[in-house]
């Protein structure tokens, strides 16, 4: 992930949560990378911000915003005591958690990223909201072809989101890696229908997209 790091590279963390990536990346590369992060839930955002300030990072910018396919204010639901599990606009997915929700601001995040000279690496982990994020990453992808690591959980997506994610990213990238805890597998770009179906049957995995 940190191969061929250059001064001035920019890493984007979408769905930063408490800041595992936001605070880990600067420890690996220190001031070589600029970090731009987004976390919509205020309590988690504040915890992440405290870590950034405690580490005295000067190359990290954290936004208390969601990234979506339109500018809006919307409700996000989350479970108290489980900071990893939240969802925008889908209370039924989490169960009876009406008391654990808040109104958040969602933006077209290209507005922020396109101001940068180049985006080099993007991490997307937005609890089944990935397709809406990717729809508005198109200008950045077309311009920069950044490396992308994305959480992929097709059993949780609605309608054809899983297929749309794969088709969209395979259109722009020449190499795809399936990242697991014990091994990383390269997926053939000329994948068969059976390989495609196996990906859609996965419960949860991280995919890494890379362009030569």
Tab-separated table of C-alpha atoms in Angstrom:
chain	number	residue	atom	x	y	z
A	1	UNK	CA	0.000	0.000	0.000
A	2	UNK	CA	2.853	2.396	0.652
A	3	UNK	CA	4.953	1.311	-2.325
A	4	UNK	CA	6.417	4.162	-4.383
A	5	UNK	CA	5.293	6.833	-1.925
A	6	UNK	CA	6.133	10.298	-3.139
A	7	UNK	CA	6.130	13.603	-1.326
A	8	UNK	CA	2.807	15.294	-1.914
A	9	UNK	CA	0.705	12.161	-2.493
A	10	UNK	CA	-2.862	12.501	-1.207
A	11	UNK	CA	-4.788	9.759	0.634
A	12	UNK	CA	-8.579	10.014	1.081
A	13	UNK	CA	-10.386	8.144	3.880
A	14	UNK	CA	-14.153	7.957	3.278
A	15	UNK	CA	-15.887	6.511	6.311
A	16	UNK	CA	-12.989	7.294	8.626
A	17	UNK	CA	-14.723	6.103	11.821
A	18	UNK	CA	-12.420	6.513	14.848
A	19	UNK	CA	-9.428	6.966	12.559
A	20	UNK	CA	-7.627	3.648	12.156
A	21	UNK	CA	-6.500	4.656	8.661
A	22	UNK	CA	-6.585	8.400	9.289
A	23	UNK	CA	-4.129	8.064	12.171
A	24	UNK	CA	-2.227	5.005	10.927
A	25	UNK	CA	-1.216	6.322	7.500
A	26	UNK	CA	0.699	9.340	8.904
A	27	UNK	CA	2.637	7.000	11.203
A	28	UNK	CA	3.794	5.007	8.178
A	29	UNK	CA	4.638	7.863	5.870
A	30	UNK	CA	4.630	10.854	8.227
A	31	UNK	CA	4.506	14.062	6.205
A	32	UNK	CA	5.002	12.466	2.805
A	33	UNK	CA	1.240	12.009	2.355
A	34	UNK	CA	-1.572	14.487	2.741
A	35	UNK	CA	-4.651	12.882	4.350
A	36	UNK	CA	-8.254	14.002	3.734
A	37	UNK	CA	-10.864	12.148	5.806
A	38	UNK	CA	-14.669	12.121	6.145
A	39	UNK	CA	-16.735	10.886	9.117
A	40	UNK	CA	-20.412	11.932	9.469
A	41	UNK	CA	-21.292	10.753	13.016
A	42	UNK	CA	-20.386	13.591	15.381
A	43	UNK	CA	-19.404	11.435	18.385
A	44	UNK	CA	-17.025	9.320	16.305
A	45	UNK	CA	-15.739	12.355	14.421
A	46	UNK	CA	-14.857	14.024	17.755
A	47	UNK	CA	-12.983	10.924	18.931
A	48	UNK	CA	-11.034	10.820	15.662
A	49	UNK	CA	-10.239	14.521	15.914
A	50	UNK	CA	-8.858	14.083	19.444
A	51	UNK	CA	-6.470	11.408	18.131
A	52	UNK	CA	-5.322	13.661	15.290
A	53	UNK	CA	-4.685	16.510	17.727
A	54	UNK	CA	-2.956	14.245	20.244
A	55	UNK	CA	-0.606	13.000	17.510
A	56	UNK	CA	0.001	16.597	16.379
A	57	UNK	CA	-0.566	15.753	12.733
A	58	UNK	CA	-0.330	18.770	10.476
A	59	UNK	CA	-1.049	16.918	7.228
A	60	UNK	CA	-4.520	15.523	8.124
A	61	UNK	CA	-7.856	17.255	7.420
A	62	UNK	CA	-11.003	15.658	8.883
A	63	UNK	CA	-14.519	16.655	7.755
A	64	UNK	CA	-17.687	15.955	9.771
A	65	UNK	CA	-19.556	15.110	6.558
A	66	UNK	CA	-20.951	12.168	4.604
A	67	UNK	CA	-20.090	11.649	0.939
A	68	UNK	CA	-23.086	11.011	-1.282
A	69	UNK	CA	-24.502	11.462	-4.762
A	70	UNK	CA	-26.218	14.712	-3.781
A	71	UNK	CA	-25.981	17.526	-1.261
A	72	UNK	CA	-28.504	16.910	1.488
A	73	UNK	CA	-29.257	16.558	5.166
A	74	UNK	CA	-30.220	13.002	6.026
A	75	UNK	CA	-30.534	10.685	9.005
A	76	UNK	CA	-27.915	8.116	9.939
A	77	UNK	CA	-28.737	5.232	12.307
A	78	UNK	CA	-26.173	3.571	14.536
A	79	UNK	CA	-25.951	1.132	17.428
A	80	UNK	CA	-24.614	2.439	20.718
A	81	UNK	CA	-21.576	0.405	21.717
A	82	UNK	CA	-20.929	-0.763	18.135
A	83	UNK	CA	-19.052	2.013	16.374
A	84	UNK	CA	-18.511	-0.103	13.256
A	85	UNK	CA	-22.174	-0.515	12.373
A	86	UNK	CA	-24.223	2.371	11.048
A	87	UNK	CA	-26.372	3.072	8.036
A	88	UNK	CA	-27.764	6.102	6.259
A	89	UNK	CA	-31.528	6.094	5.877
A	90	UNK	CA	-32.071	2.387	6.600
A	91	UNK	CA	-33.215	1.941	10.182
A	92	UNK	CA	-34.691	-1.491	9.473
A	93	UNK	CA	-31.227	-2.881	8.709
A	94	UNK	CA	-30.039	-2.159	12.245
A	95	UNK	CA	-33.273	-2.905	14.056
A	96	UNK	CA	-34.904	-0.678	16.659
A	97	UNK	CA	-32.306	2.056	16.992
A	98	UNK	CA	-34.401	5.196	16.552
A	99	UNK	CA	-32.902	6.678	19.708
A	100	UNK	CA	-29.406	6.224	18.244
A	101	UNK	CA	-29.604	8.421	15.186
A	102	UNK	CA	-28.675	11.900	14.116
A	103	UNK	CA	-29.113	14.256	11.195
A	104	UNK	CA	-25.923	14.546	9.161
A	105	UNK	CA	-24.816	16.629	6.224
A	106	UNK	CA	-23.992	14.869	2.976
A	107	UNK	CA	-22.046	16.575	0.215
A	108	UNK	CA	-20.892	15.956	-3.307
A	109	UNK	CA	-17.353	15.352	-2.185
A	110	UNK	CA	-15.817	15.889	-5.622
A	111	UNK	CA	-16.197	19.570	-4.761
A	112	UNK	CA	-13.456	19.147	-2.158
A	113	UNK	CA	-11.242	16.585	-3.860
A	114	UNK	CA	-11.109	18.228	-7.261
A	115	UNK	CA	-9.407	21.205	-5.640
A	116	UNK	CA	-6.390	18.945	-5.048
A	117	UNK	CA	-3.793	18.631	-7.786
A	118	UNK	CA	-4.061	14.834	-7.662
A	119	UNK	CA	-5.699	12.121	-5.552
A	120	UNK	CA	-3.452	9.067	-5.245
A	121	UNK	CA	-5.247	6.615	-2.912
A	122	UNK	CA	-8.844	6.288	-1.690
A	123	UNK	CA	-10.325	4.034	0.995
A	124	UNK	CA	-14.122	3.609	0.956
A	125	UNK	CA	-15.900	1.950	3.899
A	126	UNK	CA	-19.393	3.407	4.263
A	127	UNK	CA	-21.565	0.505	5.439
A	128	UNK	CA	-23.398	-0.369	2.208
A	129	UNK	CA	-23.418	3.226	0.935
A	130	UNK	CA	-20.437	2.569	-1.346
A	131	UNK	CA	-22.283	2.797	-4.648
A	132	UNK	CA	-23.606	6.302	-3.918
A	133	UNK	CA	-20.077	7.382	-3.027
A	134	UNK	CA	-18.621	5.907	-6.211
A	135	UNK	CA	-21.186	7.615	-8.430
A	136	UNK	CA	-19.648	10.937	-7.473
A	137	UNK	CA	-16.043	9.850	-7.547
A	138	UNK	CA	-16.146	9.586	-11.322
A	139	UNK	CA	-14.395	12.875	-12.079
A	140	UNK	CA	-11.565	12.036	-9.694
A	141	UNK	CA	-11.200	8.525	-11.130
A	142	UNK	CA	-11.224	9.794	-14.699
A	143	UNK	CA	-8.640	12.432	-13.874
A	144	UNK	CA	-6.286	10.594	-11.506
A	145	UNK	CA	-6.943	6.822	-11.555
A	146	UNK	CA	-6.257	6.635	-7.798
A	147	UNK	CA	-5.694	3.282	-6.129
A	148	UNK	CA	-8.928	2.273	-4.369
A	149	UNK	CA	-9.570	-0.117	-1.502
A	150	UNK	CA	-13.294	-0.625	-0.935
A	151	UNK	CA	-15.389	-2.677	1.438
A	152	UNK	CA	-17.579	-5.008	-0.627
A	153	UNK	CA	-20.548	-6.721	1.045
A	154	UNK	CA	-22.972	-7.691	-1.749
A	155	UNK	CA	-25.373	-9.550	0.546
A	156	UNK	CA	-26.141	-6.223	2.235
A	157	UNK	CA	-26.572	-4.066	-0.858
A	158	UNK	CA	-29.901	-3.042	-2.304
A	159	UNK	CA	-31.038	-3.838	-5.839
A	160	UNK	CA	-28.118	-3.967	-8.293
A	161	UNK	CA	-25.597	-1.979	-6.255
A	162	UNK	CA	-23.078	-4.832	-6.048
A	163	UNK	CA	-23.108	-5.360	-9.808
A	164	UNK	CA	-22.875	-1.631	-10.415
A	165	UNK	CA	-19.843	-1.320	-8.138
A	166	UNK	CA	-17.955	-4.109	-9.914
A	167	UNK	CA	-18.849	-2.957	-13.416
A	168	UNK	CA	-17.960	0.640	-12.631
A	169	UNK	CA	-14.553	-0.125	-11.123
A	170	UNK	CA	-13.594	-2.831	-13.620
A	171	UNK	CA	-14.269	-0.306	-16.368
A	172	UNK	CA	-11.553	1.962	-15.021
A	173	UNK	CA	-8.955	-0.406	-13.515
A	174	UNK	CA	-6.673	-3.057	-14.959
A	175	UNK	CA	-5.895	-5.007	-11.769
A	176	UNK	CA	-8.175	-6.185	-8.961
A	177	UNK	CA	-7.118	-7.887	-5.730
A	178	UNK	CA	-9.359	-9.634	-3.233
A	179	UNK	CA	-7.944	-8.917	0.221
A	180	UNK	CA	-8.502	-11.432	2.993
A	181	UNK	CA	-6.933	-11.772	6.408
A	182	UNK	CA	-4.747	-14.730	5.463
A	183	UNK	CA	-4.052	-14.076	1.777
A	184	UNK	CA	-4.491	-11.653	-1.087
A	185	UNK	CA	-5.673	-12.941	-4.454
A	186	UNK	CA	-5.354	-11.224	-7.800
A	187	UNK	CA	-8.529	-11.460	-9.870
A	188	UNK	CA	-8.124	-11.917	-13.598
A	189	UNK	CA	-9.346	-8.852	-15.460
A	190	UNK	CA	-10.954	-11.148	-18.033
A	191	UNK	CA	-13.065	-12.825	-15.379
A	192	UNK	CA	-15.628	-15.443	-16.291
A	193	UNK	CA	-19.318	-15.363	-15.426
A	194	UNK	CA	-18.637	-17.965	-12.726
A	195	UNK	CA	-15.936	-15.778	-11.160
A	196	UNK	CA	-18.278	-12.809	-11.319
A	197	UNK	CA	-21.058	-14.762	-9.593
A	198	UNK	CA	-18.691	-15.924	-6.859
A	199	UNK	CA	-17.827	-12.314	-6.067
A	200	UNK	CA	-21.502	-11.415	-5.876
A	201	UNK	CA	-22.065	-14.343	-3.486
A	202	UNK	CA	-19.403	-13.142	-1.040
A	203	UNK	CA	-20.611	-12.078	2.385
A	204	UNK	CA	-17.900	-9.527	3.043
A	205	UNK	CA	-14.493	-8.725	1.602
A	206	UNK	CA	-12.194	-5.832	0.746
A	207	UNK	CA	-11.313	-5.227	-2.896
A	208	UNK	CA	-8.221	-3.352	-4.067
A	209	UNK	CA	-8.357	-1.731	-7.520
A	210	UNK	CA	-5.133	-0.679	-9.194
A	211	UNK	CA	-4.368	0.768	-12.626
A	212	UNK	CA	-0.996	0.244	-14.328
